XYZ file of C-alpha atoms in Angstrom:
382
model
C -0.112 -0.029 -0.277
C 3.122 2.225 0.623
C 6.103 1.847 -1.500
C 9.514 1.762 0.293
C 7.987 1.808 4.234
C 8.278 -1.037 6.568
C 5.960 -0.816 9.978
C 7.490 -2.627 13.257
C 5.689 -2.714 15.977
C 6.835 -4.394 19.461
C 4.311 -5.685 21.761
C 5.902 -6.805 25.213
C 3.844 -8.205 27.915
C 4.049 -5.967 31.380
C 2.061 -2.285 30.950
C 0.202 -0.354 32.939
C -0.578 -3.732 34.560
C 2.401 -3.458 36.722
C 1.284 0.160 38.491
C -0.087 -0.552 42.412
C -2.184 1.489 44.526
C 1.051 1.870 46.429
C 3.140 2.484 43.114
C 0.757 4.304 41.268
C 3.678 5.527 38.703
C 5.678 2.836 38.409
C 6.117 2.340 34.379
C 5.653 6.354 34.316
C 9.157 6.864 32.526
C 8.409 4.434 30.402
C 8.282 6.839 27.368
C 11.736 7.685 28.019
C 13.178 5.068 27.899
C 15.004 5.470 24.504
C 15.828 9.029 26.197
C 18.537 7.299 28.437
C 20.530 5.946 25.243
C 22.132 2.631 25.470
C 24.384 0.503 27.772
C 26.903 0.848 25.029
C 25.616 4.628 23.442
C 24.738 7.276 24.698
C 21.748 9.279 23.116
C 23.873 11.823 21.584
C 26.077 9.057 19.864
C 23.195 6.893 19.091
C 22.087 10.128 16.639
C 25.693 9.671 15.003
C 25.599 6.214 14.538
C 22.372 6.402 13.012
C 21.943 9.629 10.916
C 20.905 9.424 7.941
C 19.049 6.271 8.844
C 15.345 5.878 8.909
C 14.706 3.732 12.242
C 13.234 5.011 15.430
C 13.105 3.425 19.131
C 10.026 4.768 20.287
C 8.568 3.012 23.197
C 5.371 3.105 25.667
C 2.589 1.837 28.343
C -0.503 0.509 27.069
C -3.211 -0.669 29.019
C -1.764 -4.024 29.591
C 1.530 -3.858 27.326
C 4.103 -2.021 25.907
C 4.551 -0.988 22.746
C 7.701 -0.003 20.236
C 6.799 1.179 17.308
C 8.681 3.088 14.033
C 8.198 2.825 10.466
C 11.909 2.624 8.244
C 12.310 1.136 5.072
C 13.831 -2.402 3.514
C 16.905 -1.128 3.321
C 16.604 0.074 6.839
C 14.590 -3.213 8.746
C 17.794 -4.512 9.867
C 19.269 -1.983 11.426
C 15.921 -0.688 12.757
C 15.078 -4.761 14.428
C 18.835 -4.283 15.789
C 17.697 -0.942 17.627
C 14.804 -2.361 19.047
C 16.178 -5.531 20.221
C 19.219 -3.192 21.776
C 16.384 -1.272 24.017
C 15.210 -4.470 25.114
C 18.571 -6.287 26.058
C 20.972 -3.357 27.027
C 18.721 -0.171 28.398
C 21.204 2.685 29.547
C 19.432 4.163 31.903
C 21.186 7.276 31.388
C 20.348 10.369 33.703
C 20.716 13.326 31.499
C 17.742 11.586 29.003
C 15.278 12.843 32.148
C 16.723 16.654 32.355
C 14.069 17.853 29.496
C 11.453 16.006 31.156
C 12.429 16.777 34.549
C 12.105 20.833 33.421
C 9.313 20.556 31.626
C 7.071 19.396 35.246
C 6.674 22.935 36.207
C 4.962 24.745 33.160
C 3.144 21.420 32.178
C 1.249 21.299 36.252
C 0.626 25.133 35.539
C -1.641 24.705 32.205
C -3.646 21.722 33.870
C -7.598 23.162 34.569
C -6.904 26.633 32.482
C -9.539 24.959 30.007
C -12.249 22.996 30.698
C -11.778 19.522 28.734
C -8.343 20.372 30.895
C -10.227 20.413 34.435
C -12.425 16.960 33.267
C -9.379 14.957 31.959
C -7.559 15.913 35.431
C -11.275 15.127 37.429
C -12.574 12.691 35.867
C -10.414 9.916 36.668
C -10.438 10.785 41.084
C -14.431 10.768 40.249
C -15.046 7.777 38.729
C -12.190 5.465 40.555
C -12.931 6.502 43.946
C -9.615 8.343 44.254
C -7.588 5.233 43.668
C -4.082 6.580 42.181
C -3.658 4.794 39.098
C -6.565 6.808 37.993
C -5.525 9.956 39.866
C -3.380 12.463 38.556
C -0.125 12.339 41.252
C 1.539 15.735 43.097
C 4.090 17.478 41.244
C 6.819 16.035 44.321
C 5.875 12.107 43.021
C 6.966 13.172 39.426
C 9.754 14.525 40.580
C 11.016 11.921 42.859
C 10.966 9.650 39.953
C 14.722 8.444 38.528
C 15.615 5.736 35.867
C 16.208 3.079 39.194
C 12.531 3.959 39.389
C 11.698 2.225 35.761
C 14.553 -0.203 35.891
C 12.662 -2.088 38.629
C 9.489 -1.443 37.635
C 10.704 -3.280 34.101
C 13.611 -4.537 33.871
C 12.335 -8.232 34.417
C 9.657 -7.184 31.642
C 12.500 -6.256 28.846
C 14.573 -9.482 29.670
C 12.082 -11.993 30.661
C 8.586 -10.705 29.263
C 7.093 -12.351 26.165
C 7.102 -10.264 23.177
C 5.732 -10.519 19.677
C 6.589 -8.300 16.763
C 4.200 -7.623 13.891
C 5.356 -6.168 10.119
C 3.394 -4.675 7.186
C 4.508 -3.311 4.356
C 6.972 -3.163 1.871
C 9.412 -6.293 2.411
C 10.554 -9.596 1.828
C 8.980 -12.148 3.559
C 11.532 -14.636 4.049
C 14.181 -12.228 4.585
C 12.323 -10.420 7.024
C 11.958 -13.845 9.143
C 15.640 -13.886 8.768
C 16.104 -10.670 10.175
C 13.524 -11.284 13.292
C 15.702 -14.541 13.802
C 18.923 -12.860 14.601
C 18.090 -10.095 16.530
C 14.839 -10.912 18.986
C 15.592 -14.570 17.633
C 19.116 -14.075 19.326
C 18.066 -12.796 22.650
C 18.298 -15.649 25.404
C 15.316 -17.380 26.052
C 11.895 -15.827 27.351
C 8.574 -16.325 29.073
C 6.256 -17.517 25.873
C 3.040 -16.528 26.530
C 1.811 -13.414 27.797
C 0.597 -13.093 31.403
C -3.011 -13.643 32.866
C -2.342 -10.693 35.761
C -5.665 -12.009 37.619
C -4.351 -11.545 40.873
C -6.266 -8.145 40.884
C -4.363 -6.040 38.666
C -7.607 -5.737 36.592
C -10.031 -4.893 39.034
C -11.276 -1.237 38.240
C -14.696 -0.078 39.961
C -16.531 2.720 38.458
C -18.440 4.824 42.232
C -21.883 4.034 43.314
C -22.014 7.943 43.852
C -24.834 9.001 41.543
C -24.592 12.790 41.764
C -23.279 15.678 40.136
C -19.961 17.187 40.373
C -18.680 20.168 40.029
C -15.116 20.656 38.248
C -13.774 24.560 37.978
C -11.205 25.665 35.123
C -8.780 28.456 34.585
C -10.649 29.649 31.209
C -12.721 32.434 29.831
C -15.627 32.622 32.402
C -18.395 31.492 30.248
C -16.718 28.424 28.679
C -18.580 25.248 30.068
C -18.804 21.675 29.421
C -21.801 18.960 30.110
C -21.151 15.252 30.564
C -22.964 12.607 32.033
C -21.302 9.446 32.326
C -22.500 5.340 33.476
C -20.491 2.609 33.780
C -20.956 -0.466 30.838
C -18.831 -3.366 30.494
C -15.744 -5.049 29.180
C -15.627 -5.972 25.683
C -15.653 -10.094 25.975
C -19.534 -9.914 24.326
C -19.266 -8.850 21.210
C -22.765 -8.346 19.336
C -22.882 -5.915 23.051
C -19.365 -4.058 22.092
C -21.032 -3.855 18.429
C -24.305 -2.325 20.082
C -22.910 -0.149 22.405
C -20.046 1.440 19.334
C -23.685 2.059 17.178
C -26.030 3.242 19.795
C -22.773 6.389 20.658
C -23.320 7.475 17.350
C -27.162 7.077 17.164
C -27.216 8.710 20.380
C -25.014 11.204 19.504
C -27.132 12.032 16.095
C -30.113 12.687 18.699
C -28.108 14.784 20.674
C -26.828 17.018 18.237
C -30.509 17.146 16.691
C -32.758 17.926 20.233
C -29.484 20.616 21.009
C -29.891 22.548 17.709
C -33.949 22.482 17.016
C -35.085 22.746 20.504
C -32.104 25.157 21.857
C -31.148 26.655 19.051
C -27.218 26.260 19.503
C -24.514 25.022 16.860
C -23.305 22.907 19.686
C -22.304 19.482 18.625
C -23.231 16.392 21.480
C -20.970 14.288 21.972
C -21.594 10.219 22.709
C -18.809 7.675 22.922
C -18.850 4.492 24.459
C -15.290 2.844 25.581
C -15.253 -0.924 26.808
C -11.489 -1.972 28.281
C -10.015 -5.014 27.012
C -7.904 -5.257 30.411
C -9.914 -4.446 32.850
C -12.492 -7.229 33.969
C -16.258 -5.456 34.021
C -15.218 -2.397 32.593
C -16.712 -0.270 30.451
C -18.664 3.697 30.544
C -21.156 5.452 28.092
C -20.868 9.080 27.895
C -22.862 12.093 26.527
C -22.837 15.904 26.915
C -21.767 18.609 24.533
C -19.487 21.846 25.301
C -21.873 24.776 25.430
C -21.919 28.346 26.834
C -22.583 28.667 30.610
C -26.044 30.602 30.410
C -27.573 27.344 28.108
C -25.917 24.885 30.951
C -29.779 23.931 32.690
C -31.349 24.249 29.711
C -28.498 22.043 27.985
C -29.051 19.442 30.703
C -32.747 18.787 30.256
C -31.984 18.881 26.669
C -29.836 15.450 27.184
C -32.149 13.874 29.529
C -35.112 13.833 27.740
C -33.174 12.963 24.529
C -31.847 9.784 27.152
C -35.042 9.176 27.893
C -36.781 9.248 25.167
C -34.440 6.738 23.575
C -35.024 4.311 26.344
C -38.802 4.654 26.273
C -39.026 4.399 22.416
C -35.711 3.701 20.969
C -34.319 5.104 17.980
C -36.548 5.541 14.733
C -34.929 2.923 11.274
C -34.229 6.073 10.132
C -31.258 7.214 12.559
C -30.301 3.925 12.963
C -29.341 4.031 9.619
C -27.881 7.422 9.709
C -25.505 6.123 12.186
C -24.567 2.851 10.991
C -23.877 3.835 7.694
C -20.765 6.171 8.362
C -19.659 3.585 11.007
C -19.675 0.251 8.123
C -18.000 2.908 5.720
C -15.580 3.535 8.237
C -15.024 -0.495 8.767
C -14.517 -0.954 4.681
C -11.614 1.390 4.784
C -9.968 -0.529 7.966
C -7.264 -2.377 5.296
C -6.888 0.704 3.337
C -3.691 1.578 4.726
C -0.424 0.212 6.585
C -1.494 1.339 9.933
C -5.386 0.394 9.311
C -2.975 -3.541 8.449
C -0.733 -2.890 11.791
C -4.172 -2.790 14.088
C -5.229 -6.065 12.399
C -1.676 -7.576 12.613
C -0.383 -6.333 15.866
C -1.653 -8.956 18.188
C -2.065 -11.776 15.544
C -0.591 -14.784 17.761
C -1.488 -13.453 21.261
C -5.044 -12.753 20.776
C -5.665 -14.599 17.619
C -9.339 -14.091 18.248
C -9.371 -9.962 17.573
C -8.411 -10.934 13.604
C -12.312 -12.862 13.517
C -13.538 -9.829 15.515
C -12.179 -7.463 13.231
C -13.538 -9.261 10.336
C -16.622 -9.959 11.534
C -17.776 -6.580 13.161
C -19.756 -5.548 9.527
C -21.719 -8.377 9.858
C -22.232 -7.723 13.214
C -23.500 -4.428 12.875
C -26.200 -4.977 9.884
C -27.752 -7.135 12.153
C -28.176 -4.505 15.146
C -31.875 -4.117 14.761
C -33.754 -0.286 16.499
C -34.856 -3.128 19.200
C -31.273 -4.147 20.693
C -30.511 -0.673 20.165
C -33.921 0.191 22.650
C -32.925 -2.669 24.761
C -29.284 -1.527 25.103
C -30.001 1.319 26.233
C -32.891 0.474 28.342
C -29.704 -1.500 30.322
C -26.767 0.529 30.610
C -28.435 4.318 30.130
């Protein structure tokens, strides 16, 4: 699909599941792993060594895995794989890698809460999780206390022993790619063959029992406001429920936008989203809302409530369902037109093989959802 381009993604066991209530920032410095260089080469030396080559070494912590990804060329694929393998086997943890990040902390914290969206981002985690520190911003002093020793303690074992999966998508020779992976990652010492289950409580995440209105303040323009409603749903295990909630979110989005424009005469676009976890057991959220003028807050709240109550009582009509389904099906049809779409399909093709079927069958599931199904889902969760 893209000439002379190869996407590479390394998936490594662990991620944010290594964090805990006692150590909520255990993997916070993961994106700075590459800034610490390698044991044999500082970051500056690496920049000289790799000058003129199309390689990179990003590293990040997802909910349950670490991910390193890059886009390279067929010519540089071997060097790209060597570099990624080196960060697993010989991370440098050089202190100078933290300097720019440490110096930016003051400005970063000073900007928090200056807009409605920022205030919501900071306040939502503590509200929904009842102050679980894993989902709550910690004081600036906690971040200033972090160093590479903290990161090494948290992820060192995963770098050395954690199960890993490598996906390649793009313009390359298959047999040559297998040979290059074998002589880089395949040459590392034996490691765990399966991703861990993490069934000792790491996958527990609660949704608050409090059902009340919370008010967050921001430092932006006084007439700016956000309004949000949140409901608990469930995780991604039931494919039909997951697809139904995805379509319901799009139906609700259209219905809310129509209501705000017709009943309030405002051009605000509503927000509706369904987020179901594939990491935390039985955890998911459904959210609706709008970005509005403060003077419209009460009227907008009433309009949103009435719209949801109408969908629960009567269900959406078939025309609304088709308006919501059509662009969703178009998006699904376009997934495999880019390397990125293929990478989403490929990245966990071995460790989560059922996800391939889930993705391939998504259009069929969406086509089968009826207005009655959506009414039932709204009644169940909203």
